[in-house]
Short mmCIF file of C-alpha atoms in Angstrom, two decimals:
data_model
loop_
_atom_site.label_atom_id
_atom_site.label_comp_id
_atom_site.label_asym_id
_atom_site.label_seq_id
_atom_site.Cartn_x
_atom_site.Cartn_y
_atom_site.Cartn_z
CA MET A 1 103.68 217.81 71.89
CA ALA A 2 99.98 218.16 71.30
CA VAL A 3 98.47 221.60 70.75
CA PRO A 4 95.16 221.24 73.15
CA ALA A 5 92.16 221.60 71.23
CA PHE A 6 91.06 224.59 73.20
CA ALA A 7 93.95 226.50 71.46
CA ILE A 8 93.44 225.82 68.09
CA PRO A 9 90.19 228.47 68.42
CA ILE A 10 91.86 231.02 70.28
CA ALA A 11 94.56 231.17 67.83
CA THR A 12 92.00 230.95 64.81
CA LEU A 13 90.16 233.63 66.35
CA MET A 14 92.93 236.19 67.37
CA ALA A 15 94.00 235.98 63.86
CA THR A 16 90.48 236.87 62.34
CA GLY A 17 91.31 240.36 63.28
CA ASP A 18 89.45 243.01 65.24
CA SER A 19 85.96 243.06 63.26
CA ALA A 20 85.72 239.56 63.97
CA VAL A 21 86.57 239.85 67.68
CA VAL A 22 83.95 242.67 67.75
CA HIS A 23 81.03 240.80 65.67
CA PHE A 24 81.61 237.57 67.87
CA PHE A 25 81.46 240.00 71.05
CA LEU A 26 77.81 241.08 70.17
CA ARG A 27 76.90 238.01 70.06
CA SER A 28 78.05 236.97 73.72
CA GLY A 29 75.69 237.03 76.59
CA PRO A 30 74.96 239.80 79.00
CA VAL A 31 77.38 239.75 81.69
CA ALA A 32 80.13 240.65 79.00
CA LYS A 33 78.08 243.31 77.94
CA ILE A 34 77.76 244.63 81.54
CA VAL A 35 80.81 244.44 82.41
CA LEU A 36 82.30 246.19 79.23
CA GLY A 37 80.00 248.74 80.41
CA ILE A 38 81.06 249.35 83.24
CA LEU A 39 84.59 249.77 81.99
CA VAL A 40 83.67 252.16 79.53
CA LEU A 41 81.84 254.47 82.17
CA MET A 42 85.15 254.29 84.34
CA SER A 43 87.43 254.91 81.37
CA LEU A 44 85.57 258.01 80.36
CA SER A 45 85.10 259.30 83.92
CA SER A 46 88.43 259.16 84.42
CA TRP A 47 89.14 260.80 80.92
CA TYR A 48 87.49 263.80 82.06
CA VAL A 49 88.50 263.74 85.88
CA LEU A 50 92.04 263.85 84.24
CA LEU A 51 91.60 266.47 81.47
CA GLN A 52 89.59 268.72 83.83
CA ARG A 53 92.43 268.47 86.72
CA LEU A 54 95.35 269.15 84.24
CA MET A 55 93.33 272.14 82.93
CA LEU A 56 92.93 273.33 86.82
CA PHE A 57 96.85 273.00 87.47
CA ARG A 58 97.79 274.33 84.42
CA ARG A 59 95.78 277.90 84.87
CA THR A 60 96.42 277.80 88.87
CA ALA A 61 100.30 277.17 88.43
CA ARG A 62 100.44 279.91 85.51
CA GLN A 63 98.37 282.43 87.65
CA ASN A 64 100.59 281.54 90.79
CA GLN A 65 103.74 282.75 89.06
CA GLY A 66 101.68 286.04 87.86
CA PHE A 67 100.82 286.90 91.65
CA LEU A 68 104.38 285.81 93.14
CA GLY A 69 105.96 288.08 90.86
CA VAL A 70 103.87 290.73 92.68
CA PHE A 71 103.62 289.61 95.92
CA ARG A 72 107.28 289.92 95.72
CA LYS A 73 108.23 293.46 94.35
CA ALA A 74 105.10 294.79 96.88
CA ALA A 75 106.22 296.41 99.62
CA ARG A 76 102.95 296.66 101.59
CA PHE A 77 99.65 294.28 101.99
CA SER A 78 97.37 297.08 100.41
CA ASP A 79 99.11 297.38 97.19
CA ILE A 80 99.18 292.97 96.86
CA GLY A 81 95.26 293.20 97.62
CA LYS A 82 94.71 295.03 94.41
CA ALA A 83 96.20 292.66 92.39
CA ALA A 84 94.69 289.56 94.28
CA SER A 85 91.23 290.58 92.15
CA ASN A 86 93.16 289.53 88.85
CA HIS A 87 94.75 286.27 89.91
CA GLN A 88 91.41 284.37 91.22
CA ALA A 89 92.54 281.13 89.67
CA SER A 90 95.74 281.40 91.99
CA SER A 91 96.27 279.17 95.05
CA LEU A 92 98.20 281.59 96.46
CA VAL A 93 95.54 283.94 96.42
CA GLY A 94 93.66 282.11 98.44
CA LEU A 95 96.56 281.91 101.29
CA PHE A 96 96.70 285.98 100.80
CA GLN A 97 93.19 286.39 101.62
CA ALA A 98 93.21 284.20 104.62
CA GLY A 99 96.49 285.50 105.78
CA TYR A 100 95.42 289.09 105.43
CA LEU A 101 92.36 288.84 107.35
CA GLU A 102 93.91 287.36 110.41
CA ILE A 103 96.61 290.13 110.17
CA ASP A 104 93.51 292.64 109.91
CA THR A 105 91.01 290.87 112.71
CA GLN A 106 94.90 290.46 115.13
CA ILE A 107 95.57 294.30 114.60
CA LYS A 108 91.67 294.88 115.57
CA ALA A 109 92.12 293.40 118.80
CA LEU A 110 95.11 294.88 119.72
CA LYS A 111 96.24 298.23 118.67
CA GLU A 112 99.11 300.31 120.63
CA PRO A 113 98.49 304.04 121.09
CA ARG A 114 101.53 306.21 121.09
CA GLY A 115 101.07 309.80 121.32
CA ASP A 116 99.13 310.79 118.45
CA GLU A 117 99.81 308.00 116.33
CA GLU A 118 98.74 304.22 116.67
CA THR A 119 101.34 301.71 116.29
CA PHE A 120 99.65 298.10 114.36
CA ARG A 121 101.51 294.96 116.09
CA LEU A 122 100.42 291.52 115.22
CA GLN A 123 99.13 289.65 118.28
CA SER A 124 100.18 285.83 117.46
CA LEU A 125 102.79 285.16 114.49
CA MET A 126 102.14 281.87 115.07
CA GLY A 127 98.41 282.09 114.99
CA LEU A 128 98.66 283.98 111.29
CA GLU A 129 101.16 280.61 110.43
CA ARG A 130 98.50 278.29 111.68
CA THR A 131 95.71 280.22 109.62
CA LEU A 132 98.13 280.15 106.69
CA ARG A 133 98.35 276.51 106.78
CA ARG A 134 94.92 275.84 107.16
CA ALA A 135 93.98 277.71 104.38
CA ALA A 136 96.64 275.92 102.08
CA ASN A 137 95.08 272.52 103.61
CA VAL A 138 91.80 274.23 101.68
CA GLU A 139 93.06 275.10 98.51
CA LEU A 140 94.64 271.60 98.27
CA ARG A 141 91.81 270.14 98.88
CA VAL A 142 90.14 272.01 96.35
CA LEU A 143 92.99 271.11 93.81
CA ALA A 144 92.75 267.26 94.37
CA ARG A 145 89.00 266.95 94.32
CA ASN A 146 87.81 263.75 92.32
CA THR A 147 91.38 262.95 91.94
CA SER A 148 90.83 259.81 94.04
CA TRP A 149 88.46 258.40 91.01
CA LEU A 150 91.74 257.42 88.97
CA ALA A 151 93.59 255.77 91.70
CA THR A 152 90.29 253.57 92.47
CA THR A 153 89.69 253.28 88.52
CA ALA A 154 93.71 252.01 87.92
CA ALA A 155 93.16 249.72 91.10
CA ALA A 156 89.69 248.73 90.11
CA ALA A 157 89.56 248.39 86.44
CA PRO A 158 91.98 245.27 85.71
CA PHE A 159 90.06 243.50 88.07
CA ILE A 160 86.91 244.29 86.58
CA GLY A 161 88.32 243.15 83.42
CA LEU A 162 89.58 240.29 84.75
CA PHE A 163 86.15 239.25 85.89
CA GLY A 164 84.99 239.45 82.61
CA THR A 165 87.89 237.38 81.16
CA VAL A 166 86.95 234.40 83.53
CA TRP A 167 83.51 234.55 82.83
CA GLY A 168 84.27 234.37 79.12
CA ILE A 169 86.75 231.32 79.50
CA MET A 170 83.86 229.46 82.13
CA ILE A 171 81.59 230.37 78.87
CA ALA A 172 84.10 228.86 76.11
CA PHE A 173 84.60 225.62 78.31
CA ASN A 174 80.76 225.38 78.66
CA ASP A 175 79.86 225.75 74.83
CA ILE A 176 82.90 222.94 74.62
CA GLY A 177 81.14 220.57 76.69
CA THR A 178 77.54 221.14 74.95
CA SER A 179 78.41 220.90 71.92
CA GLY A 180 81.46 218.39 72.04
CA THR A 181 83.64 220.00 69.73
CA ALA A 182 85.96 222.92 69.93
CA THR A 183 85.38 224.79 66.73
CA ILE A 184 85.39 228.21 66.53
CA THR A 185 81.59 228.75 66.57
CA ALA A 186 81.42 227.37 69.45
CA VAL A 187 83.80 228.79 71.34
CA ALA A 188 83.88 232.21 69.77
CA PRO A 189 81.36 234.14 72.03
CA GLY A 190 83.09 233.15 75.19
CA ILE A 191 86.78 233.68 73.83
CA ALA A 192 85.87 237.53 72.54
CA GLU A 193 83.92 238.28 75.95
CA ALA A 194 87.65 237.00 77.82
CA LEU A 195 89.69 239.20 75.09
CA VAL A 196 87.84 242.36 74.80
CA ASN A 197 86.77 242.37 78.60
CA THR A 198 91.15 241.98 79.27
CA ALA A 199 91.63 244.87 76.30
CA ALA A 200 88.90 247.07 78.28
CA GLY A 201 90.24 247.06 81.94
CA LEU A 202 93.94 247.73 80.84
CA VAL A 203 92.55 250.32 78.57
CA ALA A 204 90.72 252.46 81.63
CA ALA A 205 93.52 251.66 84.30
CA ILE A 206 96.33 252.55 82.60
CA PRO A 207 95.54 255.82 81.63
CA ALA A 208 94.12 256.33 84.89
CA LEU A 209 97.26 255.16 86.31
CA VAL A 210 99.52 257.22 84.56
CA GLY A 211 97.11 260.60 84.74
CA TYR A 212 96.79 259.92 88.81
CA ASN A 213 101.07 259.85 89.32
CA TYR A 214 101.60 262.96 87.33
CA LEU A 215 98.72 264.90 89.14
CA ALA A 216 99.96 263.51 92.58
CA THR A 217 103.44 264.69 91.42
CA ARG A 218 101.80 268.33 90.19
CA LEU A 219 100.01 268.60 93.91
CA ARG A 220 103.22 268.04 95.89
CA GLN A 221 104.84 270.87 93.77
CA LEU A 222 102.08 272.79 94.25
CA ARG A 223 102.28 272.59 98.18
CA ALA A 224 105.32 272.82 97.89
CA GLU A 225 104.82 276.73 96.43
CA MET A 226 102.55 277.28 99.19
CA ASP A 227 104.73 276.46 101.60
CA ASP A 228 107.57 278.73 100.16
CA PHE A 229 104.40 281.32 99.67
CA THR A 230 103.89 280.45 103.78
CA LEU A 231 107.18 281.72 104.85
CA GLU A 232 107.43 284.69 102.30
CA PHE A 233 103.83 285.97 103.83
CA LEU A 234 105.47 285.40 107.02
CA ASN A 235 108.57 287.82 106.86
CA LEU A 236 106.52 290.53 105.06
CA ALA A 237 104.12 290.14 108.05
CA GLU A 238 106.80 290.23 110.71
CA ARG A 239 108.74 293.25 108.82
CA ASN A 240 105.19 295.39 108.97
CA PHE A 241 104.07 294.37 111.95
CA GLY A 242 106.58 292.85 113.97
#
């Protein structure tokens, strides 16, 4: 079976090593360089988002554990409020502060005098639960900020790289038609465009996809922690003000 003429230069180009590919790519047209520039920017920005979110999630998880330990040991809300200032990175602190403010508002709106004392009671436990769930959504939006860019990079980068690949192959065939020969010199720039942009698209997309899936899993775990904390907060509020 005869080997196609254009396959020989491709095999030769791939065998020449990375330095040759880069050398030929530098001689390619502006479209290939623009595509590569876009992919590099997407890759760098996705790595920035990924590392930033990873550090934030790690700090949040560590402080959540610390604040949760204080919360479970405390018998009164006033004791917990003093510890909240030491765990500002905790997403649970946001829930506690929102819930504590709602309790204070309800108590001020409904005070029951009993002799010389005042009995503090909650007006609506359901209202407190809604406040806690709204606060949890706010905290999740803060944690998930910019993570959609990872999904965008994972989805779009391979297609942008594919565009560069197709464009490079078109250039290679055009050069073959212009020169009338399938020599390495004629087709090298076009093939280099195809190889480099294909690799760049995958290099940008794969880490973004893996990072997005990992962050999505961590977000679900943090959401579960917030749901558990909401139930514990409601139980404590019911014991103290029910």
